[in-house]
Coordinates of C-alpha atoms and ligand atoms in Angstrom, one line a residue:
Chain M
X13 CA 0.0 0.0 0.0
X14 CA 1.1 3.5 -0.9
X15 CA 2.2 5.7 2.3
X16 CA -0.6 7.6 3.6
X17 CA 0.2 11.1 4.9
X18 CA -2.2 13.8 6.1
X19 CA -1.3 17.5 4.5
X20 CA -2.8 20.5 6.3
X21 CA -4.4 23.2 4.1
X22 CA -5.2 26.4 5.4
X23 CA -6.7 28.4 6.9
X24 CA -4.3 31.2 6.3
X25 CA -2.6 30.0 2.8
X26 CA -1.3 32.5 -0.2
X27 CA -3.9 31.5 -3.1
X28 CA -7.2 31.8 -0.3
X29 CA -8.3 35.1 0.5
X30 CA -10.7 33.6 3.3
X31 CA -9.6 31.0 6.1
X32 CA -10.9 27.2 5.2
X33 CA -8.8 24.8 6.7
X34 CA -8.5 21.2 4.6
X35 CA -6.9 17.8 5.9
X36 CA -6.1 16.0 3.2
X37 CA -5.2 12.8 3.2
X38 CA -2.9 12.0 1.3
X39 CA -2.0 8.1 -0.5
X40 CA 1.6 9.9 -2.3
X41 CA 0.1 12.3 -3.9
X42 CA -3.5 11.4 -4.8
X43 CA -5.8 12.8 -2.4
X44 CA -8.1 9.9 -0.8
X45 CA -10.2 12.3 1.4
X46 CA -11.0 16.0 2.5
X47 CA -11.9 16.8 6.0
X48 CA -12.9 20.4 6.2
X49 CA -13.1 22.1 9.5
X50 CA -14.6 26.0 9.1
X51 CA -16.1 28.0 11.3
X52 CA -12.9 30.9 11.3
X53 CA -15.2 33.8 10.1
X54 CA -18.2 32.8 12.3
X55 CA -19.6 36.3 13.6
X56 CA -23.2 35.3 14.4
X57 CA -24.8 37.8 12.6
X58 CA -27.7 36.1 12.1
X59 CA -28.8 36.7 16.0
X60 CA -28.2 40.6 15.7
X61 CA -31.9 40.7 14.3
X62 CA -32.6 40.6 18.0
X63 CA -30.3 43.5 18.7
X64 CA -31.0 45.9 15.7
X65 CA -34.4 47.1 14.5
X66 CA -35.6 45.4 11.2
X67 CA -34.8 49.1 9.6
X68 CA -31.1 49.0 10.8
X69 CA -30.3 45.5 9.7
X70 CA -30.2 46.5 6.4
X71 CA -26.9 47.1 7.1
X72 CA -25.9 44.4 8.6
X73 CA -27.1 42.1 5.9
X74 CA -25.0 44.0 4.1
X75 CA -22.1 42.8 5.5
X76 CA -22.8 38.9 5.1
X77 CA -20.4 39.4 2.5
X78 CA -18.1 42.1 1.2
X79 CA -18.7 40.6 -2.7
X80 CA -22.0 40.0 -3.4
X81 CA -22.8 43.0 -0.7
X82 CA -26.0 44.8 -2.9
X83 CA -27.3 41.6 -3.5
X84 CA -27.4 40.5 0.3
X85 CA -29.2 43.6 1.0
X86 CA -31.6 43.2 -1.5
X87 CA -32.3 39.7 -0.2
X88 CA -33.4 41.0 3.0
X89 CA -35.3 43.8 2.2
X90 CA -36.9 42.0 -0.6
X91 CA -38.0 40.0 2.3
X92 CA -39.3 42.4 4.6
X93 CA -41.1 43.7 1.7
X94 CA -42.9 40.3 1.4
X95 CA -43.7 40.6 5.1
X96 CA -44.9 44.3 4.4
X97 CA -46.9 43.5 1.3
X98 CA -45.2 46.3 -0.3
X99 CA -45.0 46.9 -3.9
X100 CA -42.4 49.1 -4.7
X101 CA -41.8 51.7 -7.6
X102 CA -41.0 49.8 -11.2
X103 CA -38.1 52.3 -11.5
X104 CA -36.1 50.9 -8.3
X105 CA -36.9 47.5 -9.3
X106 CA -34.9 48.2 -12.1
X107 CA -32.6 50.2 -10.4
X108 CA -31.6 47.0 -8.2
X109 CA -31.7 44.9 -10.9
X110 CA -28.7 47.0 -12.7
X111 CA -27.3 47.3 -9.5
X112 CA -27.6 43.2 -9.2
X113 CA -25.8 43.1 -12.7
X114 CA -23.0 45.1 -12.1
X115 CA -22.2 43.3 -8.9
X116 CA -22.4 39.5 -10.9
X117 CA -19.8 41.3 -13.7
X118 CA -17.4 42.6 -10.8
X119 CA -17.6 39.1 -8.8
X120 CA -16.9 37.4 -11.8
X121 CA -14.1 39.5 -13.1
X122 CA -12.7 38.7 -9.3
X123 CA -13.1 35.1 -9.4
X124 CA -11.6 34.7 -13.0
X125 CA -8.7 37.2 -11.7
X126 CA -8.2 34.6 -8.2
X127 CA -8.3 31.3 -11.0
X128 CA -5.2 33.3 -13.1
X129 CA -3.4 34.1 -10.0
X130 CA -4.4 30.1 -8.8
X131 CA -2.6 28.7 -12.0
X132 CA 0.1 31.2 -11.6
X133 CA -0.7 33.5 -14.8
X134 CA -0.1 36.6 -13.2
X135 CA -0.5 38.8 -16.2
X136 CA -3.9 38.0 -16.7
X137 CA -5.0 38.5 -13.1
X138 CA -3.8 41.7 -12.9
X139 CA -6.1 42.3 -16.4
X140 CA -9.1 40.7 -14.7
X141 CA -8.8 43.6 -11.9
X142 CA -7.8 46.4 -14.0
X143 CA -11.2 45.7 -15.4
X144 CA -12.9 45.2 -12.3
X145 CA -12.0 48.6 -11.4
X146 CA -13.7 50.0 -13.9
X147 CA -16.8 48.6 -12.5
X148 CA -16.4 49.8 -9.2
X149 CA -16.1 53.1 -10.6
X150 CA -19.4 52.9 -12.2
X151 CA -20.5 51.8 -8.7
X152 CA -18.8 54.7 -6.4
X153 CA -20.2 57.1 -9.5
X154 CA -23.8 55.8 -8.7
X155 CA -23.8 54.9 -4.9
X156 CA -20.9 56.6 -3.3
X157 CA -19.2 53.1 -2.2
X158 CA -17.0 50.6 -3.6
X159 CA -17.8 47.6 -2.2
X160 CA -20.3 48.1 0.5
X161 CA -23.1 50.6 -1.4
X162 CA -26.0 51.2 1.5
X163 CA -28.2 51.7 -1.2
X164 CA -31.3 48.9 -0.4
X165 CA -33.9 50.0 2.0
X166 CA -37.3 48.8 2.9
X167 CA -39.8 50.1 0.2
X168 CA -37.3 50.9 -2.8
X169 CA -33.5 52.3 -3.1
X170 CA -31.9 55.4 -1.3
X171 CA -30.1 56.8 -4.7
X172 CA -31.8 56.8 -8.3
X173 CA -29.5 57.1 -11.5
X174 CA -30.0 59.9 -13.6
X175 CA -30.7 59.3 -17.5
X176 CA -27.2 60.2 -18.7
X177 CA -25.2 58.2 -16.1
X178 CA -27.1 55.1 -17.0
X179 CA -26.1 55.9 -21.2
X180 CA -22.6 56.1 -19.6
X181 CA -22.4 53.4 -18.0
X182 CA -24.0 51.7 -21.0
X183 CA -21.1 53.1 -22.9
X184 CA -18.5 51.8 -20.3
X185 CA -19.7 48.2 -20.5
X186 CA -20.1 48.0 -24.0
X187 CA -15.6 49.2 -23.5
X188 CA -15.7 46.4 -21.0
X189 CA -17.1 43.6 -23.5
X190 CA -14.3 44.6 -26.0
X191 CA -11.7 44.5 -24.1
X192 CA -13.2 40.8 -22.3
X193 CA -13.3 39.4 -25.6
X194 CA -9.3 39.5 -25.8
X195 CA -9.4 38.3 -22.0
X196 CA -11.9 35.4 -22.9
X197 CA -9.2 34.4 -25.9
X198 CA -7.2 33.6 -23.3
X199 CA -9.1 31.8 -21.0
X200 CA -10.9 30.0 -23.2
X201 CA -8.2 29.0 -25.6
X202 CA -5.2 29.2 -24.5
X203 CA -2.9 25.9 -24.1
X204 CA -1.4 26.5 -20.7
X205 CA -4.8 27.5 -19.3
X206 CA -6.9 25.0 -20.7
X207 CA -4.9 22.0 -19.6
X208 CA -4.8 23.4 -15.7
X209 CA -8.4 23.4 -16.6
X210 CA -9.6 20.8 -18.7
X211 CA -10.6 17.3 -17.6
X212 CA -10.0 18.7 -13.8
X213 CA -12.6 18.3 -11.3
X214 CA -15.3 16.6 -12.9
X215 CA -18.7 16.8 -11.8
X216 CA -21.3 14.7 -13.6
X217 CA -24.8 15.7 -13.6
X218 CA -25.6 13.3 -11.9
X219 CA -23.8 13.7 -9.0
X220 CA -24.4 17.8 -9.2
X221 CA -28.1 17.0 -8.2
X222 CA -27.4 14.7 -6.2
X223 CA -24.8 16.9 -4.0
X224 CA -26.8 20.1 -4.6
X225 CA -24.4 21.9 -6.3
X226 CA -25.5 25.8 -6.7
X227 CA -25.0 28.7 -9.4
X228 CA -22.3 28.6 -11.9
X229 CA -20.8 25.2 -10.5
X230 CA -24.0 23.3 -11.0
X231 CA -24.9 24.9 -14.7
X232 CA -21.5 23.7 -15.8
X233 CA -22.4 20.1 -15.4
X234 CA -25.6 20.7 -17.9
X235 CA -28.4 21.8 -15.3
X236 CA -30.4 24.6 -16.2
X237 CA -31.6 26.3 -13.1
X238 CA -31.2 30.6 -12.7
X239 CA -33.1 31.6 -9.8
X240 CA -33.6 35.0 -11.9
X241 CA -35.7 33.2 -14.4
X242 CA -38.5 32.9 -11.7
X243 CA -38.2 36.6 -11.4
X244 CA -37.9 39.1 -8.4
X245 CA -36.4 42.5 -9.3
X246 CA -37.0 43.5 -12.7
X247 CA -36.1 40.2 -14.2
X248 CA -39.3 39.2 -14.9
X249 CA -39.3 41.8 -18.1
X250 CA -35.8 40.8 -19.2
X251 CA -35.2 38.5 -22.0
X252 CA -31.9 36.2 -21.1
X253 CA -31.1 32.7 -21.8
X254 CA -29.6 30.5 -19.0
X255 CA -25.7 29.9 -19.8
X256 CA -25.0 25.9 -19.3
X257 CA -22.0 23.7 -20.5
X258 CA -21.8 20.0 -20.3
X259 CA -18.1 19.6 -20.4
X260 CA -18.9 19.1 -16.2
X261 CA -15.0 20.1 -15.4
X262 CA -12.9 22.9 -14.2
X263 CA -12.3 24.7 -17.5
X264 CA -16.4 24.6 -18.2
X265 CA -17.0 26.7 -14.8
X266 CA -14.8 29.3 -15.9
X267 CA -16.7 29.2 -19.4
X268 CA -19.8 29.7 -17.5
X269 CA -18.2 32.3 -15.4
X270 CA -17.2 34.2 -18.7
X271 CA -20.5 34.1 -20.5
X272 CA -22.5 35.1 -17.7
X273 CA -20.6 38.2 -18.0
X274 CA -21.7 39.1 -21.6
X275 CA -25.0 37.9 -20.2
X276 CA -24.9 40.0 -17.4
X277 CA -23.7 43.5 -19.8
X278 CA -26.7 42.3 -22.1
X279 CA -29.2 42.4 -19.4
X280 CA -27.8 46.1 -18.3
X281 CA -28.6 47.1 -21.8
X282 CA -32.0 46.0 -22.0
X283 CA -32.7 47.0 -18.1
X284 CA -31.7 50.7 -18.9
X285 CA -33.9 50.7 -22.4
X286 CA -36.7 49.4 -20.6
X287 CA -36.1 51.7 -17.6
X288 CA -39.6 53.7 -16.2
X289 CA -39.4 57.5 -14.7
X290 CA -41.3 57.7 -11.2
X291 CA -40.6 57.5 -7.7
X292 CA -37.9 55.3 -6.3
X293 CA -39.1 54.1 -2.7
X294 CA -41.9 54.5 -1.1
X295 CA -42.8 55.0 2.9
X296 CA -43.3 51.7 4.9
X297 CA -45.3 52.1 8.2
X298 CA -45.8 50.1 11.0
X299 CA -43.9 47.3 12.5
X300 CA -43.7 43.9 10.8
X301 CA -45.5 40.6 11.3
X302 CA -45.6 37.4 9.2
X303 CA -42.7 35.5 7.8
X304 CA -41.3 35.1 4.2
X305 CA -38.9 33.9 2.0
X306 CA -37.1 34.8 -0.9
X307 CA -34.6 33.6 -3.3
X308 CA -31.4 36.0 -5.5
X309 CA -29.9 34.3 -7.8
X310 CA -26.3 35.3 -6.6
X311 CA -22.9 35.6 -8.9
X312 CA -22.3 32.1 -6.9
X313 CA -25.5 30.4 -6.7
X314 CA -28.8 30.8 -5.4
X315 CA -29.0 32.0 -1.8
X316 CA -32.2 31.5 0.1
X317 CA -33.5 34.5 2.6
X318 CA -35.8 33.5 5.6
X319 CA -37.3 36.6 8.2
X320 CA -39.7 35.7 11.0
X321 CA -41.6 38.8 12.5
X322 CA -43.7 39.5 15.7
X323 CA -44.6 42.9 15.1
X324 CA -42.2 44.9 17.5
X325 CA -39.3 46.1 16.2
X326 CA -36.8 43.3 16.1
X327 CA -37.4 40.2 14.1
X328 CA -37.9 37.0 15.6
X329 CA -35.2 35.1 12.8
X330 CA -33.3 36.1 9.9
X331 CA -31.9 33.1 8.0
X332 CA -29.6 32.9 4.8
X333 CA -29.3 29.3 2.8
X334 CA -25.9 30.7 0.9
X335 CA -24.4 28.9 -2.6
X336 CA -21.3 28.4 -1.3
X337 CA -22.7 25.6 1.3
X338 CA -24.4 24.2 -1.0
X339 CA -21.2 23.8 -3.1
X340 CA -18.7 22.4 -0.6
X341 CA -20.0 19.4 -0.7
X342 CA -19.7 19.0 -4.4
X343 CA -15.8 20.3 -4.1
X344 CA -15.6 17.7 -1.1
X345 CA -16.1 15.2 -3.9
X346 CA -14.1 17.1 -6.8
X347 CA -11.3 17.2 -4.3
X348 CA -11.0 13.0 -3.9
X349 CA -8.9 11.5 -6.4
X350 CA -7.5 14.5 -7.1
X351 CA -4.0 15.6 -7.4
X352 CA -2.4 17.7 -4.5
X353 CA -1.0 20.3 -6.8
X354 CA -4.6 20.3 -8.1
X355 CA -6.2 21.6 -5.0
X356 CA -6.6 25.2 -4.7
X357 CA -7.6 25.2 -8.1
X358 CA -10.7 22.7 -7.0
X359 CA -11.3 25.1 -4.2
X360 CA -11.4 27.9 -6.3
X361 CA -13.7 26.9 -8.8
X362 CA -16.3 27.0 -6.2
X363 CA -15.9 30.3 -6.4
X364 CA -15.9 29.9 -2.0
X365 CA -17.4 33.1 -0.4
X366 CA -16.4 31.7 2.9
X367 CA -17.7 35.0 5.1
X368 CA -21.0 34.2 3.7
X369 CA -21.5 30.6 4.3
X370 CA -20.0 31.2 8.4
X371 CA -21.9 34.8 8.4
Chain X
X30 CA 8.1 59.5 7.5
X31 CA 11.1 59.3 5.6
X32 CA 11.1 59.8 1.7
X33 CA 12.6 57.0 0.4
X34 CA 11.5 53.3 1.6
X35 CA 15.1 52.3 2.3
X36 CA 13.8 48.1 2.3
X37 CA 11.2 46.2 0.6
X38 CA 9.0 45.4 3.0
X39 CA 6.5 42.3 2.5
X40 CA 3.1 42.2 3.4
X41 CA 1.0 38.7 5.5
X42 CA -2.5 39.1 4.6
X43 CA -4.8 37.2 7.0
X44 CA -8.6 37.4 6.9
X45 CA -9.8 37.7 10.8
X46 CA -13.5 37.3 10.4
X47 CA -14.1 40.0 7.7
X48 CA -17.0 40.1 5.4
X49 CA -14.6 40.1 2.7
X50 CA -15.0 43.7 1.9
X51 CA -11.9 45.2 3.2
X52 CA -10.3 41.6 2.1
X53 CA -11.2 42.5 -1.2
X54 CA -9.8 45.9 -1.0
X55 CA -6.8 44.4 0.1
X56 CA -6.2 42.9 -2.6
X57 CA -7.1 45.9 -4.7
X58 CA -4.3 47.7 -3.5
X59 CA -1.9 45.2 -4.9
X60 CA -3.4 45.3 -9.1
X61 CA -2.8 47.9 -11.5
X62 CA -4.7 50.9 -10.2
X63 CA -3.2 51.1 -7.0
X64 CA -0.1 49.0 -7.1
X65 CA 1.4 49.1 -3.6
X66 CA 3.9 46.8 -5.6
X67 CA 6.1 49.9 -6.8
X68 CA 7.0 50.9 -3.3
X69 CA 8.5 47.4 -3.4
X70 CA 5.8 46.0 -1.1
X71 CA 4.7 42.1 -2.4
X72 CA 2.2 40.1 -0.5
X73 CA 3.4 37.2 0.2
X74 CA 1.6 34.1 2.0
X75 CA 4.6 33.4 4.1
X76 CA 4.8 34.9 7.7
X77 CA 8.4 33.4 8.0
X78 CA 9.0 36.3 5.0
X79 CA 6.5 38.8 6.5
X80 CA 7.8 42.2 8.3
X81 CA 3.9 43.6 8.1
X82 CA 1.1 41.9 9.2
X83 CA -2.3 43.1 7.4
X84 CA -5.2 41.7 9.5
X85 CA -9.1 42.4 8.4
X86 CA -12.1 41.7 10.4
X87 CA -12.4 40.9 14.4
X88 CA -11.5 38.4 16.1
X89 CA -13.8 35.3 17.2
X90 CA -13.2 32.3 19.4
X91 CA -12.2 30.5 16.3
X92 CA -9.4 32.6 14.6
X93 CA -7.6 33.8 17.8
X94 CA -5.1 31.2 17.8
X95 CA -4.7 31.0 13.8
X96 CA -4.2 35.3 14.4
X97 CA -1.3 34.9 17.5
X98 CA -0.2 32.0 15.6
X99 CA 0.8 34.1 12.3
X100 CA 1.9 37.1 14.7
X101 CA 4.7 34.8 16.5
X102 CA 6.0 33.5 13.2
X103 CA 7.1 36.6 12.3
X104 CA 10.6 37.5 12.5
X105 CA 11.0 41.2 14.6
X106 CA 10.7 43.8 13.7
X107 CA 7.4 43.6 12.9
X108 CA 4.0 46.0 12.1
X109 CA 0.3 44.8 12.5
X110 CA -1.8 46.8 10.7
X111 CA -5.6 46.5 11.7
X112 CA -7.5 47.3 8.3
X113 CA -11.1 48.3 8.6
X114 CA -13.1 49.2 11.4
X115 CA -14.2 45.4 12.3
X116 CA -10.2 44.8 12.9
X117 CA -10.0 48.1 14.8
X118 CA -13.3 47.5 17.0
X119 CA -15.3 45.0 16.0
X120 CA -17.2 47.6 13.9
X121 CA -20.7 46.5 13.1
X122 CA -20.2 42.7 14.5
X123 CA -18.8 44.1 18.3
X124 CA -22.1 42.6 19.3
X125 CA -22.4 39.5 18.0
X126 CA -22.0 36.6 20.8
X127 CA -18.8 35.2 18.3
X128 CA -17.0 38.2 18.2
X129 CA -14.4 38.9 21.1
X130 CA -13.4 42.1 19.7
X131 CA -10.7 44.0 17.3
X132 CA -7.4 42.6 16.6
X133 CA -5.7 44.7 19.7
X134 CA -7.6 42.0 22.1
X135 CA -4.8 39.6 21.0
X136 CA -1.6 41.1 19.6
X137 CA -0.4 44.4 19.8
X138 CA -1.7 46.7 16.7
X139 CA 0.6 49.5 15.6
X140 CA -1.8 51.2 12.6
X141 CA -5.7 51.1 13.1
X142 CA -7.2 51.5 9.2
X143 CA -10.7 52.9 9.7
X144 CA -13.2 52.7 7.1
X145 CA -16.1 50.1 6.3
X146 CA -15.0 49.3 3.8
X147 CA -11.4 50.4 4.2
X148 CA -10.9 52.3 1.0
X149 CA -7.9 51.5 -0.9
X150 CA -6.3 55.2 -0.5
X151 CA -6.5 54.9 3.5
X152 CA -5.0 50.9 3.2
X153 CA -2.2 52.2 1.5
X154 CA -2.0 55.1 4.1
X155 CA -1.5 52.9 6.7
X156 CA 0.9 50.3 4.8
X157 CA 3.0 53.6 4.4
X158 CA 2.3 55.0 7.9
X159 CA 3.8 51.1 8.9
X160 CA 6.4 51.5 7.1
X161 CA 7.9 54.4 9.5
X162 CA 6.9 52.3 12.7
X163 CA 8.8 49.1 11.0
X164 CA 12.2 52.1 10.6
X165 CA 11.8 52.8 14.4
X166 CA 11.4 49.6 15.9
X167 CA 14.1 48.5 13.5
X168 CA 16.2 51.1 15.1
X169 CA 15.3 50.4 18.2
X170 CA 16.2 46.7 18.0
X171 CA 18.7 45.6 20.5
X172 CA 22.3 46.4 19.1
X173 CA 20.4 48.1 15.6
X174 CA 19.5 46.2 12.7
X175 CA 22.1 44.6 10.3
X176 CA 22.8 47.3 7.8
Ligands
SF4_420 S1 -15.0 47.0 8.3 FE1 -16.9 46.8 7.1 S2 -16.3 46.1 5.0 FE2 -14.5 45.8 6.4 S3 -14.7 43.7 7.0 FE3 -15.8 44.9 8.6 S4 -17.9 45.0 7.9 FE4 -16.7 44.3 6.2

């Protein structure tokens, strides 16, 4: 029998951003199993409902995550709305649905960026972010943050875009998709990426359903399922088609990844044509009482919102179902039978937003 | 602090229990637009090569040992920098039952970032402001540093 070792990973290790710690055990250099411990980036967030009042926590949902920031927000007050009965204005449904857009293009432009820099190809990571940045400019433009925007509340949105900042920002993205062709060239085609890539970390579609894999990870082994299709926001007026792949491996994620982008510039076009004039939020009243769900289609996967309210001024339970728990057990699996210098690239393709998953 | 950065000076990053937003900005600071990389500064993921230590988000019951961990690996002289107002404080999280507090509850912090999320003007503020605390301590090392 071949010698079996056990190889920490993690949590603090150059290619993660976030702590996730990994024993890997290890028969030379094939891995025969993955034993994650998490838990490093556990805040409890979830419990502040009973310290801030259902107004405040807009905030703090916020904060679940740093990436997908607007679209955490969103979930939650999407939810409260539920609870409320409200309907808001058309115009800041639209306004969030841009919003939502723009924050799928700049999480994806990270991710591919982290996947270059994963495989070494520094060059190309630095041209993911360059572009990133432009995004985030749009974002400070319209919201006055880069990352963290404050722009949700309960009823609407706190900033509305004026008509020639959204025919910018049109203009800026239709620079962006130029310049991503030449980036997707080299993703897409390139020798040296596509066999880091190819044949790695297969994921049949089978075994996607039967693991739950979420987002981007589960439409790359063939299963078409886009929480966006079932329409909150604006999306219910938008015309887009679901991006899948059956290649099921590592090099058919980051094809996702890439056309989602296009997707996502495409569905910025037709949000800001279709735009209505109007009012942006209206007043809520009262305190809450009820419960509801919703579901966002994040830039990882669908994540799942739950609020529980007993009409004072704190709710009873907030709850978030994120993508990225639903995809490490899928990666668990990738990760057996897999080669050790193969690893962080399996973890990446996840696309992990660890603070999310620990909250 | 002084005009020209006399050594390269390498940079830990460690993720306390951010919400990734003043991670990502991190890591902003390092690509094109803001480059922290022409001072000479690289990130590396190597604490054995780190003189500053760049901590985001508080600290909770899980991370404390990872966070002194990382801190006693480094060779002196070192600089923690607490980046964003969860390392400084806690910030929004200071009441959640996991959180014991900012990064100063565990190791000594020498530059407090504020900003939620840090921007990556005031990050690269701080890495600079570090830079003069690493010259003093450096000075102030028993029998001087090796020149
Ligand atoms: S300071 Fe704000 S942006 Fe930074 S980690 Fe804390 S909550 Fe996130």
């Amino acid at each position: 029998m071949a010698n079996r070792s056990v190889v920490p990973f993690g949590p603090q290790h150059p290619v993660l951003p976030e702590p996730i710690h990994l024993d890997l055990v290890l028969e030379d250099e094939k891995i025969v199993e993955a034993i994650p411990k998490i838990g490093y980036v556990h805040r409890g967030l979830e419990k502040l409902v009973e310290k801030r009042d259902f107004n405040d926590f807009v905030y703090i949902a916020e904060r679940t995550c740093g990436i997908c920031s607007f679209m955490h927000g969103m979930g939650y007050v999407e939810a409260m709305e539920r609870i409320f009965d409200a309907e808001i204005p058309p115009r800041a449904k639209y306004l969030r649905t841009i919003w939502c857009e723009m924050s799928r293009i700049h999480s994806h432009l990270l991710w591919l960026g982290l996947l270059a820099d994963g495989f070494g190809f520094e060059a190309l990571f630095y041209q993911c972010w360059r572009m990133r940045e432009k995004v985030l400019d749009m974002f400070e433009e319209a919201t006055g943050g880069r990352v963290i925007f404050s722009v949700n509340k309960i009823g609407g949105v706190l900033k509305d875009m004026p008509k020639e900042m959204l025919a910018k920002f049109v203009h800026n993205f239709n620079e962006i998709e130029k310049e991503l062709k030449d980036l997707t060239e080299v993703f897409l085609t390139d020798y040296s990426v596509e066999s880091r890539l190819r044949g790695v970390g297969i994921l049949t579609r089978d075994d996607a359903i039967r693991l739950g894999a979420a987002g981007p990870m589960m439409r790359a082994s063939g299963i078409s399922i886009d929480t966006r299709s079932i329409g909150y926001a604006a999306y219910e007026d938008i015309d887009f088609d679901i991006v899948t792949s059956n290649d099921c491996d590592s090099y058919a994620r980051c094809e996702v990844r890439i056309k989602e982008i296009f997707q996502s510039i495409e569905i910025i076009r037709q949000a800001v044509e279709k735009i209505p004039g109007g009012e942006i939020s209206i007043d809520i009243k009262g305190n809450p009482k009820g419960e509801a769900f919703t579901r966002v289609e994040q830039p990882r996967g669908e994540a799942i919102y739950y609020c529980r309210a007993n009409g004072t001024k704190f709710l009873e339970r907030f709850r978030i179902r994120t993508p990225t728990f639903a995809n490490l057990t899928p990666m668990l699996y990738t990760l057996k039978g897999a080669e050790l210098a193969d690893v962080p690239l399996l973890i990446l393709t996840i696309d992990p937003c660890i603070s999310c998953t620990e909250r | 602090m002084a005009t020209k950065v006399a050594k390269s000076p390498w940079l830990l990053h460690y993720d306390g229990s951010s919400c990734n937003g003043c991670d990502i900005e991190v890591l902003a600071c390092l690509t094109p637009i803001y480059d922290v990389e022409r001072f000479g500064i690289i990130n590396t993921g190597n604490p054995k090569h780190a003189d500053i230590l760049l901590i985001t988000g508080g600290i909770n019951t899980q991370n404390k040992a990872v966070v002194e961990q990382l801190y006693s690996q480094m060779p002196e002289p070192k600089v923690v920098c607490a980046v964003g107002i969860c390392a400084c404080n806690g910030g929004v999280f200071k009441e959640c039952y996991n959180i014991i507090g900012g990064v100063d509850k565990v190791i000594p912090v020498d530059v407090y970032v504020p900003g939620c999320a840090a921007r990556p003007n005031a990050i690269i503020d701080g890495v600079v402001k570090a830079l003069g605390v690493l010259e003093e301590k450096r000075k102030n090392m028993k029998g001087g540093a090796a020149e």
